[in-house]
Tab-separated table of C-alpha atoms in Angstrom:
chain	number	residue	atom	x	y	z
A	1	UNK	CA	120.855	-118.536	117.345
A	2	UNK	CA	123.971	-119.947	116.261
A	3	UNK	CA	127.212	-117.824	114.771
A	4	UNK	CA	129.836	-119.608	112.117
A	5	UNK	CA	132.426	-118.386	110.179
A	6	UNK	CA	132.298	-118.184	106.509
A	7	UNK	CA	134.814	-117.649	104.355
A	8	UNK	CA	135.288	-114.499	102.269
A	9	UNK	CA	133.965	-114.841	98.357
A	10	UNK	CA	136.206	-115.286	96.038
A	11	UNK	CA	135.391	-112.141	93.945
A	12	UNK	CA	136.065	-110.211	97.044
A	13	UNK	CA	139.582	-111.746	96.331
A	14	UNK	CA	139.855	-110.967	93.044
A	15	UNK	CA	138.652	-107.187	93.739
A	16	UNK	CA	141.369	-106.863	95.791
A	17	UNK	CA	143.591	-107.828	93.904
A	18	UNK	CA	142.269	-105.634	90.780
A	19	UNK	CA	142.813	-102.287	92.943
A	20	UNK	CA	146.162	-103.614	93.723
A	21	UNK	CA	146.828	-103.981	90.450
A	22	UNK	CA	145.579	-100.932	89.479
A	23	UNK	CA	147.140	-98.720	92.138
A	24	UNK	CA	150.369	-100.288	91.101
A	25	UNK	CA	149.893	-98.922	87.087
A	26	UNK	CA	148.390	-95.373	87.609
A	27	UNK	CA	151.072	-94.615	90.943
A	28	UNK	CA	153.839	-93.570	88.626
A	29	UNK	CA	151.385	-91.429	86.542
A	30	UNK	CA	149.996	-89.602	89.240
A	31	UNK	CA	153.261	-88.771	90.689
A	32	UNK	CA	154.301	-86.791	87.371
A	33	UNK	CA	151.138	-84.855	87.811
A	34	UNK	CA	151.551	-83.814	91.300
A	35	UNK	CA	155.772	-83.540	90.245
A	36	UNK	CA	154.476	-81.317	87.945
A	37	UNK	CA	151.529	-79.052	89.729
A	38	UNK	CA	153.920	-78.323	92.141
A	39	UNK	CA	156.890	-77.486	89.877
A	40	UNK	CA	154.672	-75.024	87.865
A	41	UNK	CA	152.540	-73.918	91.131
A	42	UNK	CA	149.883	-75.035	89.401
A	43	UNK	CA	146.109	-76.822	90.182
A	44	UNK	CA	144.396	-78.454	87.538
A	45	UNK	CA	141.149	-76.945	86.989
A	46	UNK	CA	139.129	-79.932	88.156
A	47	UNK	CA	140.571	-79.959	90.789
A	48	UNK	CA	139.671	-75.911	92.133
A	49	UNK	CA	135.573	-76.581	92.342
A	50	UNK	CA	134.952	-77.439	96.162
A	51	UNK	CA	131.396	-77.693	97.713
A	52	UNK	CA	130.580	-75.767	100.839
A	53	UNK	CA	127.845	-77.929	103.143
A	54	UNK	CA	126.816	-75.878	106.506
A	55	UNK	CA	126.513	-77.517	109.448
A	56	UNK	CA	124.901	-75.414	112.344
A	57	UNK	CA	126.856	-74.575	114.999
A	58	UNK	CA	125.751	-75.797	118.666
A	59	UNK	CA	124.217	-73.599	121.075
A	60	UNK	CA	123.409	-70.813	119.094
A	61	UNK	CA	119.947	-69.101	120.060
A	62	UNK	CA	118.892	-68.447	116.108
A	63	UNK	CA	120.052	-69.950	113.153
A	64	UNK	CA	118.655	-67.235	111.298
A	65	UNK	CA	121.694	-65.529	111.446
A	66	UNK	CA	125.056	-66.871	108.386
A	67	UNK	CA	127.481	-66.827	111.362
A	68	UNK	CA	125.484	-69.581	113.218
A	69	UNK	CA	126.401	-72.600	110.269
A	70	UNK	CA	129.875	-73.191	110.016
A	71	UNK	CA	131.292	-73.612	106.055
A	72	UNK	CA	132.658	-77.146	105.970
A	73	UNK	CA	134.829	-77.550	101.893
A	74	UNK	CA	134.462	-80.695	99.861
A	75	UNK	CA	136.963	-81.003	97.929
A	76	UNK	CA	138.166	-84.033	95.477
A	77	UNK	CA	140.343	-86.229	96.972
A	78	UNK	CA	143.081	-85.890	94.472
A	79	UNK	CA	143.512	-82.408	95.485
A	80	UNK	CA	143.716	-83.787	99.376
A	81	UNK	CA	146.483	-86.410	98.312
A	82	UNK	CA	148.373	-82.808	97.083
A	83	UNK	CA	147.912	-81.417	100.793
A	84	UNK	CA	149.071	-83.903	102.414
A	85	UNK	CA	152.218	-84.550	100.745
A	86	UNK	CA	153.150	-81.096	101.509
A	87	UNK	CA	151.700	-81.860	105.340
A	88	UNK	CA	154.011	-84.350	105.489
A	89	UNK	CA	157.168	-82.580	104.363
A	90	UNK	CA	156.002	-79.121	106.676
A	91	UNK	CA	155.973	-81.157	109.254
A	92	UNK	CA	159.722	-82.418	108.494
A	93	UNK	CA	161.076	-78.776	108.786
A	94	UNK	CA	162.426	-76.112	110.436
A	95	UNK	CA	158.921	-74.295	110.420
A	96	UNK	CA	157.719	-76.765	112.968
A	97	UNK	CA	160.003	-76.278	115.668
A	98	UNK	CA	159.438	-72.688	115.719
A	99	UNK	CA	155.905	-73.471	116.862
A	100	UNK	CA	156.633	-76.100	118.903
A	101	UNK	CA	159.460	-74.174	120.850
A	102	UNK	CA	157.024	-71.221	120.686
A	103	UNK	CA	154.596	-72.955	123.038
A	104	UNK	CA	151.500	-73.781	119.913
A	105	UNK	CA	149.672	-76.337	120.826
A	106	UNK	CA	147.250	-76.469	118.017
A	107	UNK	CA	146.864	-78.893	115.630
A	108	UNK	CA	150.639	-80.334	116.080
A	109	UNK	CA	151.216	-83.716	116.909
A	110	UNK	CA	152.563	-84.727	120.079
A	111	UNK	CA	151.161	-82.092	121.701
A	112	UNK	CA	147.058	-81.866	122.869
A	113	UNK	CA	144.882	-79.835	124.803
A	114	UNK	CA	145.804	-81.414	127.930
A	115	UNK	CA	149.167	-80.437	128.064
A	116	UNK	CA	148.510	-77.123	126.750
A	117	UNK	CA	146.419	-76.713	130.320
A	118	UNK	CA	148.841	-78.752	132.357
A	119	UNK	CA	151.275	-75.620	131.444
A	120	UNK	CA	148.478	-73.279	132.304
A	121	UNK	CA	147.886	-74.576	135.322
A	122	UNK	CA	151.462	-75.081	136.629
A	123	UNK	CA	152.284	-71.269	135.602
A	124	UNK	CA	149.342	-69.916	137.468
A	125	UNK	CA	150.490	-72.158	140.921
A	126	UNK	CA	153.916	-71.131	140.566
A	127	UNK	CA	152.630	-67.249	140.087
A	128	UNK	CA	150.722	-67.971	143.397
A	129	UNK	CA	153.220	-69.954	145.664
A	130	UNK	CA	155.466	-66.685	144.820
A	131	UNK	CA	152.287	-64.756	146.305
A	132	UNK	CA	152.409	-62.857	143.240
A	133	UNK	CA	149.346	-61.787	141.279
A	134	UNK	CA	147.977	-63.326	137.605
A	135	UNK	CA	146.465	-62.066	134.445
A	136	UNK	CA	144.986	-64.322	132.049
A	137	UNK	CA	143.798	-62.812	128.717
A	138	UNK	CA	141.617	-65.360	126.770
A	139	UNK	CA	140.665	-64.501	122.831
A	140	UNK	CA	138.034	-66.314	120.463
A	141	UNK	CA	139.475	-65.382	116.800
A	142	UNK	CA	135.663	-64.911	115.004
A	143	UNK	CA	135.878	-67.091	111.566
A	144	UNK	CA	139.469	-67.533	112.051
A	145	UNK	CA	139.466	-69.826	108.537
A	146	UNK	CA	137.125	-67.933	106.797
A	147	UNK	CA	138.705	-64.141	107.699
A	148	UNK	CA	142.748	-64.335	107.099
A	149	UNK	CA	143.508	-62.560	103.596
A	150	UNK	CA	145.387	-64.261	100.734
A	151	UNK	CA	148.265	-61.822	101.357
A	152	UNK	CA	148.920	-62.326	105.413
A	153	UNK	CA	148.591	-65.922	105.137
A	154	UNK	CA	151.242	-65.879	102.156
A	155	UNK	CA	153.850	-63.523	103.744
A	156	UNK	CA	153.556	-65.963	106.641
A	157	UNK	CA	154.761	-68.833	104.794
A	158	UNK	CA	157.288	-66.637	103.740
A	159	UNK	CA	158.026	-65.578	107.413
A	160	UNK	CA	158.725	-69.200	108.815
A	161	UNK	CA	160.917	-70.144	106.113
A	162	UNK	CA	158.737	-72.869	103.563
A	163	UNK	CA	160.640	-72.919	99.963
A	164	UNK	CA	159.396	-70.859	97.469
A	165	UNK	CA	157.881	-73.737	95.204
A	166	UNK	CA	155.530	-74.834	97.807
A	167	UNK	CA	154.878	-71.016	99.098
A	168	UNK	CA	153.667	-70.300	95.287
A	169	UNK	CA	151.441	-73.525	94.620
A	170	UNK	CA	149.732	-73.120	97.945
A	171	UNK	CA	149.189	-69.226	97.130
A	172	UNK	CA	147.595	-70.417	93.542
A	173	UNK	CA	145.889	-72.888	95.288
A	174	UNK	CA	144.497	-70.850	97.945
A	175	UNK	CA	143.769	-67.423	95.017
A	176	UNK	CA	142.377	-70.418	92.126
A	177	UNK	CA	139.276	-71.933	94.323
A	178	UNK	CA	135.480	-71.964	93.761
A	179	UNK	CA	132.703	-72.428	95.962
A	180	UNK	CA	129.221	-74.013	94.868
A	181	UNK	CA	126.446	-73.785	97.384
A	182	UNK	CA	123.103	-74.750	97.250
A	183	UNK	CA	120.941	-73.050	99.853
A	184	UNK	CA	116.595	-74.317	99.406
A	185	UNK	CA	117.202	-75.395	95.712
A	186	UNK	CA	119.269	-72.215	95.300
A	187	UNK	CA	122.763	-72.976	93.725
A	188	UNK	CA	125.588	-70.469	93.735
A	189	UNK	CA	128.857	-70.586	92.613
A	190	UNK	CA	131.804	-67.887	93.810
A	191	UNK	CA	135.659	-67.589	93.438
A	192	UNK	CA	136.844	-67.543	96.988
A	193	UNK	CA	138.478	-64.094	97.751
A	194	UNK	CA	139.902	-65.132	101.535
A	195	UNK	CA	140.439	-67.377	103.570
A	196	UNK	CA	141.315	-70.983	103.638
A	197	UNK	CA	139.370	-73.967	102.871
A	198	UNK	CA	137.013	-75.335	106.473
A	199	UNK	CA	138.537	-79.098	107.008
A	200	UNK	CA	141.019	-78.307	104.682
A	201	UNK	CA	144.432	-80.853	105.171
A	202	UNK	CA	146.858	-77.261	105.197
A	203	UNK	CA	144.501	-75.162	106.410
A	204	UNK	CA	145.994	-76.219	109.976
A	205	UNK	CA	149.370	-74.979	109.440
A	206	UNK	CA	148.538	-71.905	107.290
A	207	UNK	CA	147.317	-70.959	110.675
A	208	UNK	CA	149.390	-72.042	112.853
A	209	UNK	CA	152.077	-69.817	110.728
A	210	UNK	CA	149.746	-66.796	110.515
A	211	UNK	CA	149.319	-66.308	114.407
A	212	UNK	CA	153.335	-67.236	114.816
């Protein structure tokens, strides 16, 4: 069998350069809109529907049970592009160093799992070479996501300092969602009354502030 190269199609080209083109016209316009939602704390209402698609959990014994799927949120990617420009400044404050100098590991960057256990590790040996005695006290938060009330993970924003415009959109956001779910050709639709959204872009640091 014998490989050549062949060159790209011209419309390819030409589609390229269309979404240039248009990325370049509707940038301005979608920056007054997301100027604006945050301004007026404020999601459009196309924006609030999310679908919920359950993906079982590994290792479970039953998956008769709701606590054996985990929730994961769809959500239109406009609303996304709104979460992480507020990632993006969050991670440019203040807020950040508080968890980083208050030994988080989660969901930060420059930090991972591996160091997280490296410190573990090098406590517990130093504890030992002193031939004194250590307690380790592990927790598994059930549903952490799904659980933390509107109100706690508000006051925590709050807590670590985030300006008030961005504390209020994210509470509207968080207060404004819906849910559709379709379970064997059964479709239900709720406003969301906790929690934050599963695979959400903020839903990282909302908790990363509640537990500070």
């Amino acid at each position: 069998m014998k490989f050549q190269m062949v060159s790209k199609p011209r419309r390819q080209k030409k589609q390229s350069y269309t979404y240039s083109k248009y990325t370049i016209l509707i940038t301005p316009h979608m920056t007054r809109i997301y100027k604006a939602c945050l301004l007026y704390g404020y999601v459009p209402k196309e924006w609030r529907g999310m679908k919920a698609v359950f993906i079982p959990k590994p290792g479970k014994d039953s998956y008769d049970r709701a606590t054996s799927w985990r929730p994961i949120s769809l959500m239109t990617f406009l609303l996304k592009v709104m979460e992480r420009l507020l990632c993006w400044h969050l991670s440019q404050t203040s807020a950040v160093q508080k968890l980083n100098k208050s030994g988080q590991y989660a969901y930060l960057r420059g930090v991972s799992t591996e160091a997280a256990l490296h410190q573990l590790v090098s406590r517990i040996e130093k504890t030992l070479n002193q031939k004194e005695e250590v307690l380790g006290l592990f927790l598994d938060v059930q549903s952490a996501f799904s659980h933390a009330s509107f109100e706690t993970l508000c006051n925590a924003l709050q807590k670590m300092g985030v300006d008030p415009v961005i504390c209020r959109w994210i509470e509207f956001m968080l207060k404004s969602r819906t849910v559709e779910a379709t379970v064997v050709n059964c479709k239900v639709e709720k406003k969301v009354e906790r929690g934050c959204p599963q695979v959400g872009v903020l839903s990282p640091f909302l908790w990363n502030f509640m537990i500070y």
